[in-house]
CSV table of C-alpha atoms in Angstrom, one decimal:
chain,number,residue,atom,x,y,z
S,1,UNK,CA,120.0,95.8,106.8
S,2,UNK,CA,118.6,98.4,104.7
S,3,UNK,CA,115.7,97.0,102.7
S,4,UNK,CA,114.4,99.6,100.6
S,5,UNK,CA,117.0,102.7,99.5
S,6,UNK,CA,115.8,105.8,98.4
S,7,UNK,CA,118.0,108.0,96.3
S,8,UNK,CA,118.6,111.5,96.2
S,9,UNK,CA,118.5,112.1,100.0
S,10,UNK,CA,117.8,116.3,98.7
S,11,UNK,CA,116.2,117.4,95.7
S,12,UNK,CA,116.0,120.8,94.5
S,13,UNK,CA,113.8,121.3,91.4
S,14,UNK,CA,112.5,124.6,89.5
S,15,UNK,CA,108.9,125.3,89.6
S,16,UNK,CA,107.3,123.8,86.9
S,17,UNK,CA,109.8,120.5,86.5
S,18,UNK,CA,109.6,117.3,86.8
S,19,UNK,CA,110.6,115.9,90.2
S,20,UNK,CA,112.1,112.0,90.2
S,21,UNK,CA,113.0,110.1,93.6
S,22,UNK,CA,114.1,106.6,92.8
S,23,UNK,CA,113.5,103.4,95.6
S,24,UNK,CA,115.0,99.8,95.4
S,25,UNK,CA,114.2,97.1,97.0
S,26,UNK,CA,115.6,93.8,98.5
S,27,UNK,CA,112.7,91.3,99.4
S,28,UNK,CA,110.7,89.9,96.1
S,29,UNK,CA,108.2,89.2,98.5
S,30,UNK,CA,107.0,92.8,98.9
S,31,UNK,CA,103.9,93.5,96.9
S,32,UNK,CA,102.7,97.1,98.4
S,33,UNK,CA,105.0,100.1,96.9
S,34,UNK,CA,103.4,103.3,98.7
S,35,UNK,CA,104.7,106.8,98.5
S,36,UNK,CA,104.2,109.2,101.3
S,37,UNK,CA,104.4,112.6,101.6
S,38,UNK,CA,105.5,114.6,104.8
S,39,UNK,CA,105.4,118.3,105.7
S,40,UNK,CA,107.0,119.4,109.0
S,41,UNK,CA,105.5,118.9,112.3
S,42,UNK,CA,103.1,116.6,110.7
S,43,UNK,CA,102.6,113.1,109.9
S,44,UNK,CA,103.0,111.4,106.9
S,45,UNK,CA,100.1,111.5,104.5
S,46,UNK,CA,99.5,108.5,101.4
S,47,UNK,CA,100.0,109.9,97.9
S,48,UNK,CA,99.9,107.3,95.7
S,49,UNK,CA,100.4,103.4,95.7
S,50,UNK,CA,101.2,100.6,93.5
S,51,UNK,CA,101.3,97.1,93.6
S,52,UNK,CA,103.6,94.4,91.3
S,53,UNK,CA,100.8,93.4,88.8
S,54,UNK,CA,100.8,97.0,87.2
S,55,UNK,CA,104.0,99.0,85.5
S,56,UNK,CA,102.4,102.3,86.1
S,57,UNK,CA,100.2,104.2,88.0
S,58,UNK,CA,99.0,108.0,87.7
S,59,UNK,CA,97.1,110.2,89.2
S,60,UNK,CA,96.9,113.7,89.1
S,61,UNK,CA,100.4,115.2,88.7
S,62,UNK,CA,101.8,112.4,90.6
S,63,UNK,CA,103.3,108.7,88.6
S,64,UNK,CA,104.4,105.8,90.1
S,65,UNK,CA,106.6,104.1,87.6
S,66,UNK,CA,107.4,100.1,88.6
S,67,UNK,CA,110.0,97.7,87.2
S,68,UNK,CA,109.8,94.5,88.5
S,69,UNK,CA,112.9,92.6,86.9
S,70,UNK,CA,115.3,95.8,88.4
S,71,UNK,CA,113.1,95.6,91.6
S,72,UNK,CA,113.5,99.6,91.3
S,73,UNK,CA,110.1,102.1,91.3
S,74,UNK,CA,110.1,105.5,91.1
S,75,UNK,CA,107.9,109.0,92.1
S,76,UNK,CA,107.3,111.6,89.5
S,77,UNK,CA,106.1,114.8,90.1
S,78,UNK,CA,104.8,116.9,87.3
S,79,UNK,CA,104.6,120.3,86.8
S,80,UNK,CA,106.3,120.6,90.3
S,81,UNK,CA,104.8,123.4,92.7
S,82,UNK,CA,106.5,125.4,95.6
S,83,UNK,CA,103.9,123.8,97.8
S,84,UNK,CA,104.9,120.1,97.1
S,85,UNK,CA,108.1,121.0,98.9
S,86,UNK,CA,108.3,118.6,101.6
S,87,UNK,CA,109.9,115.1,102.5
S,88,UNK,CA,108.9,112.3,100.7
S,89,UNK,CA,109.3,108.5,101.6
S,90,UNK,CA,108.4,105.5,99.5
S,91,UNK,CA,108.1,102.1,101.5
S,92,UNK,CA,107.6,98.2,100.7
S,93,UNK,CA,105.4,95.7,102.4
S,94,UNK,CA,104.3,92.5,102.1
S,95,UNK,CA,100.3,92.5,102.0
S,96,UNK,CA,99.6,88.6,103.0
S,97,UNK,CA,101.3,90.0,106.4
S,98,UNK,CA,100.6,92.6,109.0
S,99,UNK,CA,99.9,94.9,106.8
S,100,UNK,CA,101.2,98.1,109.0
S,101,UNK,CA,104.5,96.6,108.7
S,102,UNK,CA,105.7,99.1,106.2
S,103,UNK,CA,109.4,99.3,105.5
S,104,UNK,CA,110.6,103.3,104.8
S,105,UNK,CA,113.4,104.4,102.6
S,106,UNK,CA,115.3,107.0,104.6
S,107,UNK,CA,113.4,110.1,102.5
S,108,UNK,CA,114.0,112.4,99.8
S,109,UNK,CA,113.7,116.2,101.3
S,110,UNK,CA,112.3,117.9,97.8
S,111,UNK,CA,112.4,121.7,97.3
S,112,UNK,CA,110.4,123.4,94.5
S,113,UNK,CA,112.2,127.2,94.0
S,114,UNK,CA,109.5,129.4,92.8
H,1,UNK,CA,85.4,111.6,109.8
H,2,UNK,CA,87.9,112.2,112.7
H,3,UNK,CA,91.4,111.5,112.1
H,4,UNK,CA,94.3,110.1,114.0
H,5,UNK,CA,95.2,111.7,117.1
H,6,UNK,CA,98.2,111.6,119.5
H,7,UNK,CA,98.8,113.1,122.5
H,8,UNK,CA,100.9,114.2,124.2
H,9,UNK,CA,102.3,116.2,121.2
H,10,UNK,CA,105.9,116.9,123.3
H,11,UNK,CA,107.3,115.3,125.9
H,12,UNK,CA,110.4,115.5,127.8
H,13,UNK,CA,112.1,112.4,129.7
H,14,UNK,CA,115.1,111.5,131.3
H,15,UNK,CA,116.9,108.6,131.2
H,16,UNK,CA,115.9,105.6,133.1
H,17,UNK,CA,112.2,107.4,133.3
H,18,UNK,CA,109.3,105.1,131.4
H,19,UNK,CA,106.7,107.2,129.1
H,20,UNK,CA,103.1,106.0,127.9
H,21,UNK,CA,101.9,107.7,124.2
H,22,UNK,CA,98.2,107.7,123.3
H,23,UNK,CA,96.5,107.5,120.2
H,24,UNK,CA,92.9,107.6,119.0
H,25,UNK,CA,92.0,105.7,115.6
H,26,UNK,CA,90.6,107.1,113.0
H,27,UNK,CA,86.7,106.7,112.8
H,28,UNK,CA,86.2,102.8,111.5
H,29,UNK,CA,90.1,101.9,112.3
H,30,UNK,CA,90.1,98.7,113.8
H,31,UNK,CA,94.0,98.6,114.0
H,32,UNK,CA,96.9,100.7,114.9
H,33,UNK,CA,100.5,100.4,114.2
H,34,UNK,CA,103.1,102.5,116.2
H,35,UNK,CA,106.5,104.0,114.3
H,36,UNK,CA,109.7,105.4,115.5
H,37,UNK,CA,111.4,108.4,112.9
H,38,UNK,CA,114.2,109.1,114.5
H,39,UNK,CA,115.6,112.9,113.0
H,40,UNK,CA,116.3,112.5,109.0
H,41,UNK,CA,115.0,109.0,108.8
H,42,UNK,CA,112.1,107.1,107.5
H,43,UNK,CA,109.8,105.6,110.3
H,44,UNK,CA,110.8,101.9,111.7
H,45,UNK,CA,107.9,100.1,112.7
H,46,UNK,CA,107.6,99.0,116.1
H,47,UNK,CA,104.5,96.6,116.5
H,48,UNK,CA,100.8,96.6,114.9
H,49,UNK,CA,97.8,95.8,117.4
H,50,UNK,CA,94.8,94.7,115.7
H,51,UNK,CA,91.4,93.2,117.8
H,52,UNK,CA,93.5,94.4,121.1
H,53,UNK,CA,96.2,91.7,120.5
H,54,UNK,CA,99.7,92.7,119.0
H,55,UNK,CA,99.8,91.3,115.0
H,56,UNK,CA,103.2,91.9,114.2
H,57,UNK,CA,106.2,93.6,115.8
H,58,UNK,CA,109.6,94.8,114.8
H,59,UNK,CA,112.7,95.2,115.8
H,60,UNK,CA,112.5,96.3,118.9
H,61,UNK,CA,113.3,95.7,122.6
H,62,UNK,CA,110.7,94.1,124.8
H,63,UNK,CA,110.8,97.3,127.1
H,64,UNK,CA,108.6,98.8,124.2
H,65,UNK,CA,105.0,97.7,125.2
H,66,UNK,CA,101.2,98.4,124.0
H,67,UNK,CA,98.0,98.1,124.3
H,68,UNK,CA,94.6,98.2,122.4
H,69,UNK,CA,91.2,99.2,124.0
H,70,UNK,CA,88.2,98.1,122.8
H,71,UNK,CA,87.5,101.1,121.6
H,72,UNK,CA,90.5,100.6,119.2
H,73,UNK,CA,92.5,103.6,120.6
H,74,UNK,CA,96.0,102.5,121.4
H,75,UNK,CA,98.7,103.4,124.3
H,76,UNK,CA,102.8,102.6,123.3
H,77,UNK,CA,104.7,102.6,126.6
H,78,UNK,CA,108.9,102.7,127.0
H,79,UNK,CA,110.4,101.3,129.6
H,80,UNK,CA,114.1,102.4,130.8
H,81,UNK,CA,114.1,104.9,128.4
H,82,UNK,CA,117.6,105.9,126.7
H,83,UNK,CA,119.0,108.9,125.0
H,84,UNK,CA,118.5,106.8,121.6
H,85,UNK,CA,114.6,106.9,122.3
H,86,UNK,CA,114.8,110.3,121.6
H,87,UNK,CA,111.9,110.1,118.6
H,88,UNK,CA,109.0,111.1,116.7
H,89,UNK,CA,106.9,108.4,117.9
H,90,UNK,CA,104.2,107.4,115.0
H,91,UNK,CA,100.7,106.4,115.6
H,92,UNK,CA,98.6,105.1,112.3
H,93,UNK,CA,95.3,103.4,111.8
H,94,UNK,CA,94.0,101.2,109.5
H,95,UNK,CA,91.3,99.1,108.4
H,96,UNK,CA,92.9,95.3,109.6
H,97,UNK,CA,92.8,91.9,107.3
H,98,UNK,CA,94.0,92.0,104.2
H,99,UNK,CA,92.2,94.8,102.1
H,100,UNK,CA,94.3,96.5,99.6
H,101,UNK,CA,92.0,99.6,99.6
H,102,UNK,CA,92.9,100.5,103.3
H,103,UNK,CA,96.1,102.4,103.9
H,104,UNK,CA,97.7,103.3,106.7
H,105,UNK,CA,96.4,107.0,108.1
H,106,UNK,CA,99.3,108.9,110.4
H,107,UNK,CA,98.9,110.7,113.3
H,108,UNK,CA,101.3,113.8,113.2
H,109,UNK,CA,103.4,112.3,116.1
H,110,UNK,CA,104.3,112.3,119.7
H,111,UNK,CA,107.9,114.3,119.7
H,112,UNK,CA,110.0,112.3,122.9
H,113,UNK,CA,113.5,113.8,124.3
H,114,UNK,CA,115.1,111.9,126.6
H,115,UNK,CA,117.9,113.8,128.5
């Protein structure tokens, strides 16, 4: 079972645009929304993170939008830039548990064309 | 500040074979979590090892064993191994209890084929 989906599974976006990647989740009980950014041959680095209390959360170029009621968040990318290309994964956890018990959506590979 | 580290950084099995995968913590990690990313997919967490006793564990097979040191480096070791093993095996670190402020901090991963 599936608990967090991640939509589109390939992005392609102009340098410049705005890049969207869309997660839903299952369990209400999640209260941890990370994003994570991964380049190839290397391991997946934090971007950005919110939690349910907030509806938004920015920093830099990079947005975390949050709806609760939809249990859907979202990744923006502003301005995108050839070197944000990479694989990006958002995940869910519950924080009053083990805490490195983070569930993945299966990753949105995002090219930025110069 | 040193970051995660894994070695070995390949490795090549074959079936049946068992395989141990090291990992140092980050400086001031007190607890590492292991993750399999399988080719095209998101990692799956296998088990979480905080204070050298396993805190948490997923859905995996018993023949998946660790271990924590007391230096807070970790080992994962796979028994019987089988083609579907064939993985980037994960390795993160993490400040343990319930802080908010302390995300998890990846290794870039162990690459295992099983033939």
């Amino acid at each position: 079972q599936q608990q967090v989906k991640q939509s589109p599974q390939s992005l392609i976006v102009q340098k410049g645009g705005i890049s969207i990647i869309n997660c839903a989740y299952e369990n209400t009980a999640f209260d941890y929304f990370p994003w994570y950014q991964q380049f190839p041959g290397k391991g997946p680095a934090l971007l950005i993170a919110i939690r349910p209390d907030v509806s938004e959360k920015k920093e830099g170029r990079f947005t975390i939008s949050f709806n609760k009621s939809a249990k859907q968040f979202s990744l923006h990318i502003m301005d995108s830039q050839p070197g944000d290309s990479a694989t990006y994964f958002c995940a869910a956890s519950i924080l009053g548990g083990s805490q490195g018990n983070l569930i993945f959506g299966k990753g949105t590979k995002l090219s930025v064309k110069p | 500040e040193t970051g995660v580290t894994q070695s070995p950084t390949h490795l090549i099995k074959t079936r049946g074979q068992q395989v141990t995968l090291r990992c140092s913590s980050q400086s001031g990690h007190n607890t590492v979590s292991w993750y399999q990313q399988a080719l095209g997919q998101g990692p799956q967490f296998i088990f979480q090892y905080y204070r050298e006793e396993e805190n948490g564990r997923g859905n995996f097979p018993p023949r998946f064993s660790g271990l924590q040191f007391p230096n807070y480096s970790s080992e994962l070791n796979v028994n019987a191994l089988e083609l579907d093993d064939s993985a980037l095996y994960l390795c993160a670190s993490s400040l343990g209890g319930r802080a908010f402020n302390s995300p998890l901090h990846f290794g870039n991963g162990t690459r295992l084929t099983v033939t």
